[in-house]
XYZ file of C-alpha atoms in Angstrom:
699
model
C -5.113 -5.898 -22.541
C -3.687 -2.436 -22.023
C -4.528 -0.359 -18.941
C -4.710 3.395 -19.515
C -2.355 5.149 -17.109
C -2.774 8.649 -18.663
C -5.855 10.470 -19.922
C -4.356 11.070 -23.348
C -1.916 9.196 -25.555
C 0.342 12.216 -26.163
C 1.782 14.924 -23.969
C 0.561 17.584 -26.411
C -3.082 16.573 -25.986
C -2.617 16.479 -22.245
C -1.187 20.039 -22.315
C -4.108 21.299 -24.399
C -6.584 19.726 -22.027
C -4.893 21.389 -19.031
C -4.805 24.743 -20.797
C -8.466 24.582 -21.781
C -9.590 23.540 -18.334
C -7.581 26.380 -16.735
C -9.691 28.769 -18.823
C -12.956 27.044 -17.959
C -12.331 26.414 -14.265
C -12.791 29.974 -12.932
C -16.271 30.205 -14.485
C -17.096 26.626 -13.313
C -15.988 27.367 -9.739
C -17.780 30.740 -9.545
C -21.023 29.208 -10.849
C -20.770 26.396 -8.336
C -20.145 28.832 -5.463
C -23.021 31.076 -6.576
C -25.485 28.213 -6.675
C -24.143 26.822 -3.387
C -24.777 30.185 -1.669
C -28.443 29.932 -2.693
C -28.989 26.363 -1.437
C -28.405 25.858 2.298
C -28.198 22.590 4.116
C -30.331 21.904 7.161
C -27.277 22.352 9.329
C -26.633 25.813 7.896
C -30.293 26.710 8.240
C -30.184 25.724 11.875
C -27.056 27.850 12.480
C -28.599 30.848 10.759
C -31.867 30.530 12.681
C -30.007 30.526 15.992
C -28.220 33.736 15.064
C -29.820 35.694 12.156
C -27.009 38.258 12.300
C -24.270 35.644 12.216
C -21.063 35.939 10.289
C -22.207 33.094 7.966
C -25.291 35.038 6.874
C -23.233 38.182 6.289
C -20.762 36.249 4.136
C -23.555 34.918 1.942
C -25.041 38.380 1.413
C -21.657 39.813 0.426
C -20.274 36.858 -1.591
C -23.329 36.127 -3.770
C -23.235 39.464 -5.721
C -19.440 39.232 -5.938
C -19.648 35.735 -7.395
C -22.178 36.913 -9.986
C -20.010 39.827 -11.166
C -16.867 37.647 -11.418
C -18.855 34.940 -13.236
C -19.948 37.386 -15.926
C -16.338 38.583 -16.329
C -15.014 35.014 -16.729
C -17.510 33.930 -19.409
C -15.405 34.934 -22.413
C -12.423 32.973 -21.180
C -14.648 29.994 -20.398
C -16.145 30.031 -23.903
C -12.653 29.949 -25.449
C -11.551 27.166 -23.169
C -14.711 25.195 -23.870
C -14.089 25.330 -27.637
C -10.725 23.693 -27.062
C -11.806 21.321 -24.277
C -14.961 19.769 -25.715
C -13.476 18.145 -28.857
C -10.628 16.682 -26.794
C -13.070 14.634 -24.683
C -13.897 12.459 -27.658
C -10.338 11.030 -27.659
C -9.836 11.019 -23.922
C -9.254 7.595 -22.297
C -12.387 6.209 -20.573
C -10.628 5.654 -17.235
C -7.377 6.341 -15.396
C -5.435 3.464 -13.887
C -3.132 4.462 -11.065
C -0.720 2.252 -9.092
C 1.109 3.027 -5.929
C 4.246 0.921 -5.371
C 3.982 -1.039 -2.108
C 6.319 -0.190 0.708
C 8.722 -2.713 2.127
C 6.141 -4.156 4.478
C 3.671 -4.770 1.628
C 6.455 -6.166 -0.507
C 7.251 -8.708 2.193
C 3.621 -9.892 1.955
C 4.109 -10.474 -1.754
C 1.960 -7.760 -3.268
C 2.440 -7.491 -6.960
C 4.167 -4.870 -8.984
C 2.976 -3.177 -12.174
C 1.891 -5.289 -15.067
C -0.088 -7.819 -13.110
C 2.828 -9.893 -11.716
C 1.534 -12.793 -9.610
C 0.957 -12.127 -5.912
C 1.674 -15.498 -4.497
C 0.785 -19.129 -4.729
C -2.900 -19.998 -4.657
C -3.784 -21.936 -1.494
C -4.988 -25.436 -2.293
C -7.974 -25.101 0.059
C -8.961 -21.683 -1.390
C -9.161 -18.158 -0.055
C -11.702 -15.586 0.991
C -12.187 -12.079 -0.370
C -13.923 -9.067 1.056
C -15.959 -6.676 -1.131
C -17.618 -3.359 -0.328
C -19.763 -0.871 -2.202
C -20.633 2.731 -1.267
C -22.413 5.684 -2.801
C -20.469 8.690 -1.546
C -22.365 11.568 -3.256
C -19.292 13.532 -4.259
C -21.081 15.867 -6.595
C -20.057 19.467 -7.198
C -20.884 21.298 -3.989
C -23.951 23.110 -5.409
C -25.518 19.841 -6.582
C -24.602 17.899 -3.438
C -26.602 20.435 -1.429
C -29.825 19.137 -2.968
C -29.070 15.964 -1.015
C -28.431 18.077 2.130
C -24.632 17.629 1.845
C -21.948 20.277 1.433
C -18.182 20.856 1.325
C -17.480 18.133 -1.201
C -13.685 18.326 -1.060
C -13.548 17.957 2.680
C -15.981 15.084 2.548
C -13.839 13.334 -0.125
C -10.795 13.362 2.132
C -12.880 12.215 5.102
C -14.464 9.363 3.064
C -10.971 8.100 2.114
C -9.683 8.354 5.677
C -12.640 6.501 7.177
C -12.570 3.726 4.627
C -8.861 2.964 4.972
C -8.948 3.337 8.761
C -11.781 0.813 8.944
C -10.231 -1.580 6.436
C -6.712 -1.466 7.934
C -7.680 -1.859 11.602
C -6.007 -4.875 13.300
C -7.751 -8.096 14.250
C -7.187 -10.639 16.952
C -8.692 -14.044 16.479
C -8.624 -16.580 19.332
C -9.258 -20.242 18.764
C -9.615 -22.792 21.581
C -9.429 -26.459 20.909
C -10.518 -28.168 24.145
C -12.926 -30.893 25.258
C -15.284 -28.254 26.747
C -15.265 -25.516 24.170
C -14.316 -25.786 20.529
C -16.230 -22.927 18.943
C -15.098 -19.537 20.206
C -15.601 -17.021 17.480
C -13.339 -14.179 16.427
C -12.724 -11.108 18.557
C -11.813 -8.050 16.588
C -9.977 -5.279 18.387
C -9.395 -2.031 16.481
C -7.766 0.146 19.150
C -4.564 -1.868 19.308
C -1.311 -0.322 18.363
C -0.195 -1.132 14.805
C 2.993 -2.964 14.040
C 1.899 -6.496 13.136
C 1.643 -7.881 9.645
C -1.759 -8.156 8.068
C -2.989 -11.696 7.657
C -5.285 -13.112 5.056
C -8.888 -12.075 4.887
C -9.536 -15.811 5.114
C -8.805 -16.384 8.767
C -7.314 -19.839 8.995
C -6.701 -21.771 12.148
C -3.257 -20.866 13.439
C -1.798 -24.186 12.422
C -2.401 -23.223 8.807
C -1.272 -20.240 6.756
C -1.831 -16.638 7.826
C -0.636 -14.433 4.985
C -2.622 -13.005 2.197
C -0.269 -12.638 -0.726
C 2.560 -15.071 -0.284
C 3.851 -18.256 1.360
C 3.128 -18.369 4.998
C 5.198 -19.356 8.001
C 3.859 -22.540 9.436
C 3.420 -22.520 13.184
C 4.219 -26.086 14.071
C 5.367 -25.631 17.682
C 2.900 -25.110 20.498
C 2.836 -21.694 22.134
C 4.869 -21.586 25.336
C 4.304 -17.944 26.024
C 1.670 -15.422 25.202
C 2.121 -14.033 21.680
C 0.686 -10.730 22.848
C 3.173 -10.305 25.700
C 6.299 -11.656 24.068
C 9.483 -11.856 26.109
C 11.037 -8.469 26.601
C 8.229 -6.599 24.899
C 7.832 -3.037 26.047
C 5.021 -1.865 23.752
C 2.175 -4.291 24.285
C -0.684 -3.639 21.902
C -3.283 -4.931 24.390
C -2.011 -3.416 27.685
C -0.396 -0.048 27.145
C 2.059 1.043 29.752
C 0.860 3.172 32.611
C 2.766 6.041 31.240
C 0.784 6.005 28.033
C -2.714 5.880 29.401
C -2.427 6.044 33.113
C -5.278 3.651 33.718
C -6.326 0.138 32.798
C -9.688 1.417 31.608
C -8.221 1.819 28.131
C -7.328 -1.823 27.866
C -9.592 -3.501 25.249
C -9.493 -6.758 27.183
C -10.094 -5.320 30.664
C -12.694 -2.642 30.023
C -13.597 -2.342 33.684
C -10.112 -2.741 35.076
C -11.133 -5.649 37.256
C -10.133 -9.242 36.676
C -13.501 -10.828 37.512
C -15.100 -8.845 34.646
C -12.594 -9.849 32.080
C -13.686 -12.537 29.607
C -10.060 -13.537 29.114
C -9.520 -14.446 32.787
C -11.677 -16.610 35.003
C -11.867 -15.878 38.686
C -9.350 -18.568 39.445
C -6.722 -16.970 37.271
C -6.277 -14.136 39.692
C -4.049 -15.290 42.505
C -3.892 -12.103 44.525
C -0.392 -11.241 43.316
C -1.333 -9.987 39.850
C -2.088 -12.064 36.759
C 1.118 -14.068 36.904
C -0.645 -17.343 36.080
C -2.265 -15.929 32.937
C -0.431 -15.685 29.608
C -2.130 -12.378 28.935
C -0.201 -10.870 31.889
C 3.045 -12.761 31.813
C 6.278 -11.293 33.185
C 8.303 -12.592 30.328
C 9.476 -15.616 32.428
C 6.450 -17.876 32.122
C 7.147 -20.992 30.102
C 4.097 -23.117 30.781
C 0.460 -22.179 30.384
C -1.666 -22.187 33.484
C -4.508 -24.623 33.749
C -6.457 -21.940 35.632
C -6.695 -19.569 32.704
C -9.543 -20.408 30.273
C -7.358 -19.305 27.385
C -4.751 -21.874 28.149
C -6.780 -25.010 27.895
C -5.706 -27.678 25.452
C -4.512 -26.223 22.165
C -4.941 -22.435 22.600
C -3.864 -20.418 19.569
C -3.994 -16.689 19.026
C -3.790 -15.073 15.604
C -2.943 -11.372 15.424
C -3.216 -9.274 12.292
C -2.747 -5.553 11.783
C -1.446 -3.161 9.148
C 1.911 -1.582 9.201
C 1.808 2.149 10.113
C 1.907 4.500 7.159
C 5.050 6.601 7.344
C 3.229 9.365 5.520
C 0.076 9.315 7.546
C -0.121 13.078 7.857
C 0.340 14.697 4.485
C 0.169 18.395 3.794
C -3.042 19.256 1.985
C -3.230 23.013 1.848
C -4.377 23.565 -1.730
C -8.090 24.155 -1.184
C -8.168 23.796 2.611
C -10.434 26.312 4.257
C -10.426 27.318 7.921
C -12.557 25.098 10.065
C -12.253 22.042 7.823
C -9.541 20.387 9.802
C -11.426 20.415 13.046
C -14.475 18.806 11.541
C -12.510 16.282 9.571
C -10.379 15.202 12.477
C -13.304 14.768 14.766
C -15.098 12.566 12.311
C -12.024 10.576 11.523
C -11.189 9.933 15.141
C -14.752 8.831 15.802
C -14.793 6.624 12.779
C -11.396 5.014 13.057
C -10.928 4.308 16.742
C -12.752 1.687 18.737
C -11.847 0.502 22.238
C -13.375 -2.915 21.816
C -15.308 -4.317 18.888
C -17.816 -7.105 19.346
C -16.686 -10.383 20.845
C -18.550 -13.174 19.122
C -19.250 -15.763 21.775
C -21.029 -19.062 21.426
C -24.485 -19.524 22.921
C -24.350 -18.695 26.594
C -20.848 -17.273 26.270
C -19.559 -13.977 27.410
C -20.535 -10.964 25.264
C -18.725 -7.604 25.202
C -20.534 -4.678 23.648
C -18.957 -2.109 21.410
C -17.417 0.867 23.180
C -15.761 3.874 21.721
C -13.969 5.923 24.358
C -12.464 8.313 21.841
C -15.712 9.606 20.407
C -16.008 13.356 20.505
C -19.362 13.654 18.764
C -22.317 14.209 21.156
C -24.906 11.448 21.176
C -28.485 11.852 22.293
C -29.958 8.744 20.818
C -33.144 7.652 22.594
C -33.403 4.272 20.914
C -32.763 1.135 22.841
C -30.045 -1.032 21.303
C -30.875 -4.721 21.023
C -28.284 -7.504 21.155
C -26.287 -8.345 18.102
C -28.118 -10.538 15.583
C -26.132 -13.357 14.184
C -27.374 -16.034 11.880
C -31.135 -15.913 11.286
C -32.851 -19.260 11.364
C -31.154 -21.538 8.833
C -28.897 -18.732 7.583
C -25.461 -20.041 6.634
C -23.504 -16.801 7.161
C -23.144 -14.046 9.703
C -24.788 -10.665 9.192
C -24.471 -7.457 11.155
C -24.787 -3.681 11.229
C -21.223 -2.473 11.690
C -19.828 0.944 12.531
C -16.658 0.059 10.620
C -15.715 -1.205 7.205
C -14.504 -4.851 7.352
C -10.899 -5.378 8.287
C -8.696 -6.571 5.425
C -11.036 -5.167 2.778
C -9.904 -6.384 -0.630
C -12.098 -4.585 -3.193
C -13.941 -1.291 -2.978
C -16.529 0.013 -5.485
C -17.663 3.615 -5.189
C -20.396 5.524 -6.984
C -21.061 9.295 -7.464
C -17.419 10.350 -7.410
C -18.256 13.037 -9.898
C -16.218 16.076 -8.812
C -12.768 16.088 -10.343
C -11.021 17.715 -7.368
C -12.711 15.281 -4.951
C -11.579 12.349 -7.101
C -7.942 13.391 -6.690
C -8.285 13.777 -2.886
C -10.159 10.544 -2.450
C -7.736 8.584 -4.635
C -4.773 9.920 -2.651
C -6.348 8.686 0.600
C -7.295 5.258 -0.792
C -3.816 4.656 -2.237
C -2.489 4.392 1.286
C -4.316 1.078 1.568
C -5.244 0.007 -1.990
C -2.292 -0.145 -4.418
C -4.520 -0.331 -7.532
C -7.252 2.205 -8.365
C -9.442 2.853 -11.443
C -10.811 6.413 -11.397
C -11.958 9.273 -13.689
C -14.216 6.700 -15.284
C -16.353 7.858 -18.205
C -16.128 10.521 -20.911
C -17.420 14.089 -20.973
C -18.818 15.826 -23.990
C -20.627 14.123 -26.863
C -20.429 10.441 -27.634
C -21.781 10.358 -31.184
C -23.656 13.086 -33.045
C -27.075 12.266 -31.519
C -26.094 11.934 -27.847
C -26.576 14.492 -25.151
C -23.644 16.444 -23.858
C -22.217 14.836 -20.701
C -21.357 17.444 -18.067
C -20.330 14.720 -15.545
C -18.490 11.459 -15.972
C -19.767 8.102 -14.676
C -18.824 8.771 -11.033
C -17.471 5.220 -10.691
C -14.285 4.255 -8.883
C -12.794 0.846 -8.161
C -9.951 0.161 -5.684
C -8.179 -3.134 -5.258
C -5.492 -4.743 -3.153
C -4.864 -7.164 -6.015
C -3.330 -6.375 -9.411
C -5.793 -5.318 -12.130
C -5.150 -7.168 -15.396
C -7.757 -5.630 -17.667
C -10.523 -3.070 -17.469
C -13.324 -1.758 -19.673
C -15.955 0.985 -19.380
C -19.289 1.118 -21.231
C -21.764 4.001 -21.091
C -25.496 3.397 -20.935
C -27.026 4.994 -24.050
C -30.571 5.377 -22.758
C -30.324 7.925 -19.960
C -33.227 10.414 -19.601
C -33.826 13.715 -17.903
C -31.166 15.001 -15.597
C -29.530 11.514 -15.483
C -28.585 11.908 -19.154
C -26.229 14.726 -18.194
C -23.895 12.175 -16.538
C -22.089 9.375 -18.348
C -23.517 6.642 -16.163
C -22.373 3.202 -17.135
C -20.547 0.036 -16.053
C -16.876 -0.491 -15.208
C -15.538 -4.033 -15.661
C -12.261 -5.256 -14.230
C -10.288 -8.491 -14.159
C -8.011 -8.932 -11.118
C -5.211 -11.393 -10.463
C -5.640 -13.087 -7.043
C -3.134 -15.949 -7.208
C -1.266 -18.605 -9.184
C -1.919 -22.344 -8.990
C 0.649 -25.100 -8.690
C 0.250 -25.668 -12.445
C 1.232 -21.995 -13.091
C -2.323 -21.093 -13.975
C -3.488 -17.618 -13.040
C -6.399 -17.415 -10.680
C -8.490 -14.400 -11.497
C -11.717 -12.685 -10.448
C -14.154 -10.409 -12.283
C -15.581 -7.259 -10.767
C -18.343 -5.026 -12.125
C -19.080 -1.588 -10.709
C -22.202 0.221 -11.952
C -24.712 2.978 -11.252
C -28.142 2.731 -12.854
C -30.706 5.311 -13.883
C -32.093 7.144 -10.849
C -35.521 8.557 -11.837
C -37.981 6.312 -10.011
C -40.701 6.110 -12.671
C -38.325 4.899 -15.414
C -38.333 1.157 -14.630
C -38.029 0.241 -18.321
C -34.834 2.274 -18.602
C -33.212 0.420 -15.737
C -34.273 -2.939 -17.167
C -32.645 -2.069 -20.531
C -29.476 -1.074 -18.631
C -29.514 -4.394 -16.736
C -29.761 -6.182 -20.108
C -26.744 -4.291 -21.343
C -24.911 -4.992 -18.109
C -25.248 -8.720 -18.579
C -24.327 -8.530 -22.231
C -21.267 -6.343 -21.703
C -20.143 -8.485 -18.801
C -20.272 -11.658 -20.901
C -18.381 -9.962 -23.677
C -15.706 -8.638 -21.334
C -15.115 -12.043 -19.734
C -14.830 -13.667 -23.157
C -12.447 -11.095 -24.625
C -10.232 -10.854 -21.552
C -9.869 -14.654 -21.338
C -8.509 -14.988 -24.880
C -4.708 -15.298 -25.026
C -2.659 -12.943 -27.240
C -2.377 -14.040 -30.882
C 0.311 -16.615 -31.411
C 0.840 -17.343 -27.695
C -0.085 -20.597 -25.909
C -0.910 -20.047 -22.244
C -2.888 -21.967 -19.696
C -6.477 -21.073 -19.226
C -7.249 -18.802 -16.296
C -9.009 -20.180 -13.248
C -11.965 -17.975 -12.278
C -12.407 -17.526 -8.530
C -15.395 -15.142 -8.465
C -17.679 -12.903 -10.490
C -19.137 -10.022 -8.450
C -21.373 -7.022 -9.304
C -21.283 -4.027 -6.964
C -23.133 -0.716 -7.220
C -26.162 1.475 -6.805
C -28.981 -0.082 -8.866
C -31.565 2.598 -7.860
C -34.338 0.071 -7.269
C -35.265 -1.948 -4.212
C -36.777 -5.361 -3.569
C -39.875 -4.192 -1.654
C -41.408 -1.350 -3.687
C -44.405 -2.308 -5.789
C -43.170 0.245 -8.372
C -39.990 -1.797 -8.847
C -41.579 -5.113 -9.729
C -40.163 -5.063 -13.278
C -36.596 -4.786 -12.055
C -37.149 -7.305 -9.163
C -38.015 -9.994 -11.707
C -35.102 -9.275 -14.071
C -32.915 -12.116 -15.373
C -30.006 -10.553 -13.486
C -31.200 -12.374 -10.318
C -31.173 -15.739 -12.085
C -27.537 -15.377 -13.069
C -26.344 -13.607 -9.906
C -27.279 -14.242 -6.258
C -28.341 -11.549 -3.836
C -27.409 -12.526 -0.221
C -30.173 -10.270 1.183
C -32.998 -11.505 -1.038
C -35.532 -14.276 -0.474
C -37.318 -13.699 -3.818
C -38.884 -10.992 -5.970
C -40.446 -8.442 -3.630
C -39.252 -10.110 -0.410
C -35.995 -9.507 1.435
C -34.604 -11.473 4.341
C -35.732 -10.155 7.724
C -32.297 -8.805 8.654
C -31.758 -6.905 5.391
C -31.725 -3.098 5.710
C -32.487 -0.237 3.454
C -29.413 1.662 2.361
C -30.936 5.040 1.441
C -30.950 7.522 4.314
C -33.470 10.270 4.689
C -31.400 13.379 3.738
C -33.368 15.626 6.116
C -32.020 13.793 9.171
C -28.356 13.540 8.269
C -27.237 16.084 10.918
C -29.459 14.920 13.805
C -27.518 14.101 16.944
C -29.022 10.584 16.917
C -27.103 9.692 13.717
C -24.210 12.116 13.814
C -21.492 9.454 14.304
C -20.928 5.905 12.963
C -21.662 4.347 16.367
C -24.873 6.326 16.994
C -26.127 5.612 13.479
C -25.360 1.937 14.095
C -27.524 1.960 17.225
C -30.378 3.663 15.401
C -30.209 1.146 12.563
C -30.401 -1.713 15.017
C -33.716 -0.415 16.295
C -36.963 -0.761 14.309
C -38.337 2.631 15.300
C -35.000 4.202 14.444
C -35.029 2.734 10.966
C -38.509 4.120 10.357
C -37.251 7.556 11.372
C -34.037 7.757 9.383
C -34.350 5.404 6.375
C -36.241 6.124 3.161
C -39.194 3.761 2.660
C -41.313 3.202 -0.434
C -44.080 5.855 -0.528
C -47.562 4.616 0.360
C -50.827 5.606 -1.281
C -51.719 7.786 1.729
C -48.501 9.795 1.634
C -46.991 12.083 -0.925
C -43.532 10.795 -1.967
C -42.002 14.226 -1.374
C -43.299 14.676 2.157
C -41.138 14.174 5.211
C -41.053 10.758 6.855
C -40.443 12.031 10.379
C -43.150 11.163 12.884
C -45.380 9.235 10.502
C -47.376 6.303 11.860
C -48.453 4.546 8.645
C -47.490 0.916 8.122
C -44.198 0.396 6.324
C -43.142 -2.606 4.261
C -39.685 -4.040 4.827
C -36.724 -2.250 6.405
C -36.347 0.580 3.926
C -35.246 0.963 0.315
C -32.205 -1.199 -0.288
C -30.724 0.189 -3.564
C -27.018 -0.664 -2.978
C -26.167 -4.251 -3.949
C -23.391 -6.831 -3.939
C -24.267 -9.781 -6.165
C -22.162 -12.824 -6.990
C -22.339 -15.677 -9.469
C -20.970 -19.193 -9.179
C -21.300 -19.874 -12.931
C -18.066 -20.405 -14.809
C -16.099 -21.621 -11.788
C -13.891 -24.666 -11.936
C -15.403 -28.040 -11.251
C -15.607 -28.744 -7.465
C -14.978 -25.064 -6.645
C -17.626 -23.513 -4.423
C -18.507 -20.041 -3.221
C -19.759 -19.492 0.295
C -20.633 -16.204 2.025
C -18.888 -15.800 5.344
C -20.494 -12.538 6.416
C -22.586 -9.661 5.150
C -22.684 -6.258 6.813
C -24.342 -2.854 6.526
C -21.734 -0.250 7.370
C -22.426 3.091 9.073
C -18.845 4.434 9.103
C -19.665 7.157 6.563
C -22.315 8.691 8.811
C -22.787 12.390 8.241
C -20.811 12.555 4.989
C -23.093 10.674 2.624
C -26.785 9.755 2.343
C -26.248 6.002 1.801
C -25.331 3.089 4.029
C -22.400 1.092 2.677
C -22.641 -2.651 2.170
C -19.877 -5.259 2.514
C -19.577 -9.008 1.909
C -16.870 -11.586 2.598
C -16.901 -14.416 0.121
C -14.978 -17.687 0.577
C -13.723 -19.571 -2.460
C -13.362 -23.253 -1.673
C -11.524 -25.552 -4.104
C -12.456 -28.823 -2.362
C -8.806 -29.739 -1.794
C -7.143 -30.330 1.499
C -4.131 -28.446 2.857
C -0.974 -30.576 2.271
């Protein structure tokens, strides 16, 4: 089990590869720019129509002939470089494993070092893990424009920023154990100042453990003062000082600035002299909780979790930075990463607080009415939602269509600020065998993890057709180390990231790829579980086996019946699926209509979230299976024909409970459709939190 940390085994080969690519790159870049100048996005067309004599139009008219002349001049050098570069791809490693050493705060939490060192003792009662999958459409700029997307390098940085900002946002979870209310759900606040340690993605009651990767500090003494307003604190994360904001309207607890409207303080808690009786507004001298405050009934506990601030948050990226990129990127990042108050999950009849983003700078003109948040549907055993943010404490991230090499580097740099372990540059270019087609693009797969990666393998699908055969689409398998039992057994998990054939009519091709996916997965699990020759080690304990990716078929199209009935769904479970051809009522399509990506109604994560929560909005902005009365290539906007389901759901997270230890169980805690990448990709992301229960009790 050797992870490849360099593309080539020798420095000489690495030098030759760099030399050859430096000869090829000018021709590649000029061709990409020439094609990009001929294919305009809907946003660019709108700008040109408003001002036909605009500077943008003038640049295109001047640059296109210049690109063509320079392209012809660079062809001889590109041919020479290609002769050197192409044979090298046959011996290039199939993926690149990169590791970023944790800082002191991550080290305190027990994150592992290189080589798969254990990350902490496995909790007897189990642990939960959060997975997410996203198709980010990071093709070369000229090809991305066919999906109505542009500026791939800027989008790559923005994708990384939004994902890590969403995953690293802090959480506050309040539990009340009283005779009158014992089931107050979690409240997640993401506008709080950072500075707390991140807790486990499995949110325990405060009298249990709270850390993800190491032994926890047991809280055995009852709280005598508010943990948010500790004694002598001057930088409260909930109530900033007046000098910082100047008004209480920025407080995520008191959105209106008035005590009667605050869910944390009943009317009786306000005594006319300030909130001196409430632990949320203590003066630092309070020692006893007030009976008037609903938070301080019997057994109130508050759990706070948040990431440590990144000391290198603002890095200098001036290599390919063009004027105007920073403004657009910052606006999107601010909109996507700040949230005054996330949803407060109350019990039936409890207080509800809606999502509010006071820092959004993107105009919203959505005309759709937003319904209330949907929780468990009928006899559903887990929560589901449409979220404007990636789940906090995200553990594993699978990405597809990270094809562009420069974008891969930018995206990986951003993700490494949150995920220590990343597998990227997956797949091989060139020819694989004498009869295969030349691969101009790699697989586009990327896998990021907060847990050490022990082993990895990539396999390329051999049956690609048409334009899909030009990319090395395949499957990436990884084995991760998530803990160590009391008996010194490693607790591991298996991840599979894949991207199937895209051409809609080729159902048989996708079924063959699914057969290979199951076969390769079984072989990988078997080979990676075998100990080295001559060594006697304890057998690994398997915590989960999860498949993530873009499968390019849905569960409602009549044309996809063959894939819907595949054996994959007998070995793996789909949380959104009732059966072949039938999804659960709350399941959403994940493929957005490219023509509407720049509409004001869906221009920000929050506005796209509102549209997706409305049935008419989904019909307007999601891709649905084509009907007999409509041409598949025609626009969906304004159509009145009946539609089946909630759109084409082609992005999946599947899990299997086969191969687990006896008495171990898997239970889904929540499933979400994420809109945080609004405006920078044509897919919705999906996320799932999976709890692994061992059946044991906490000692």
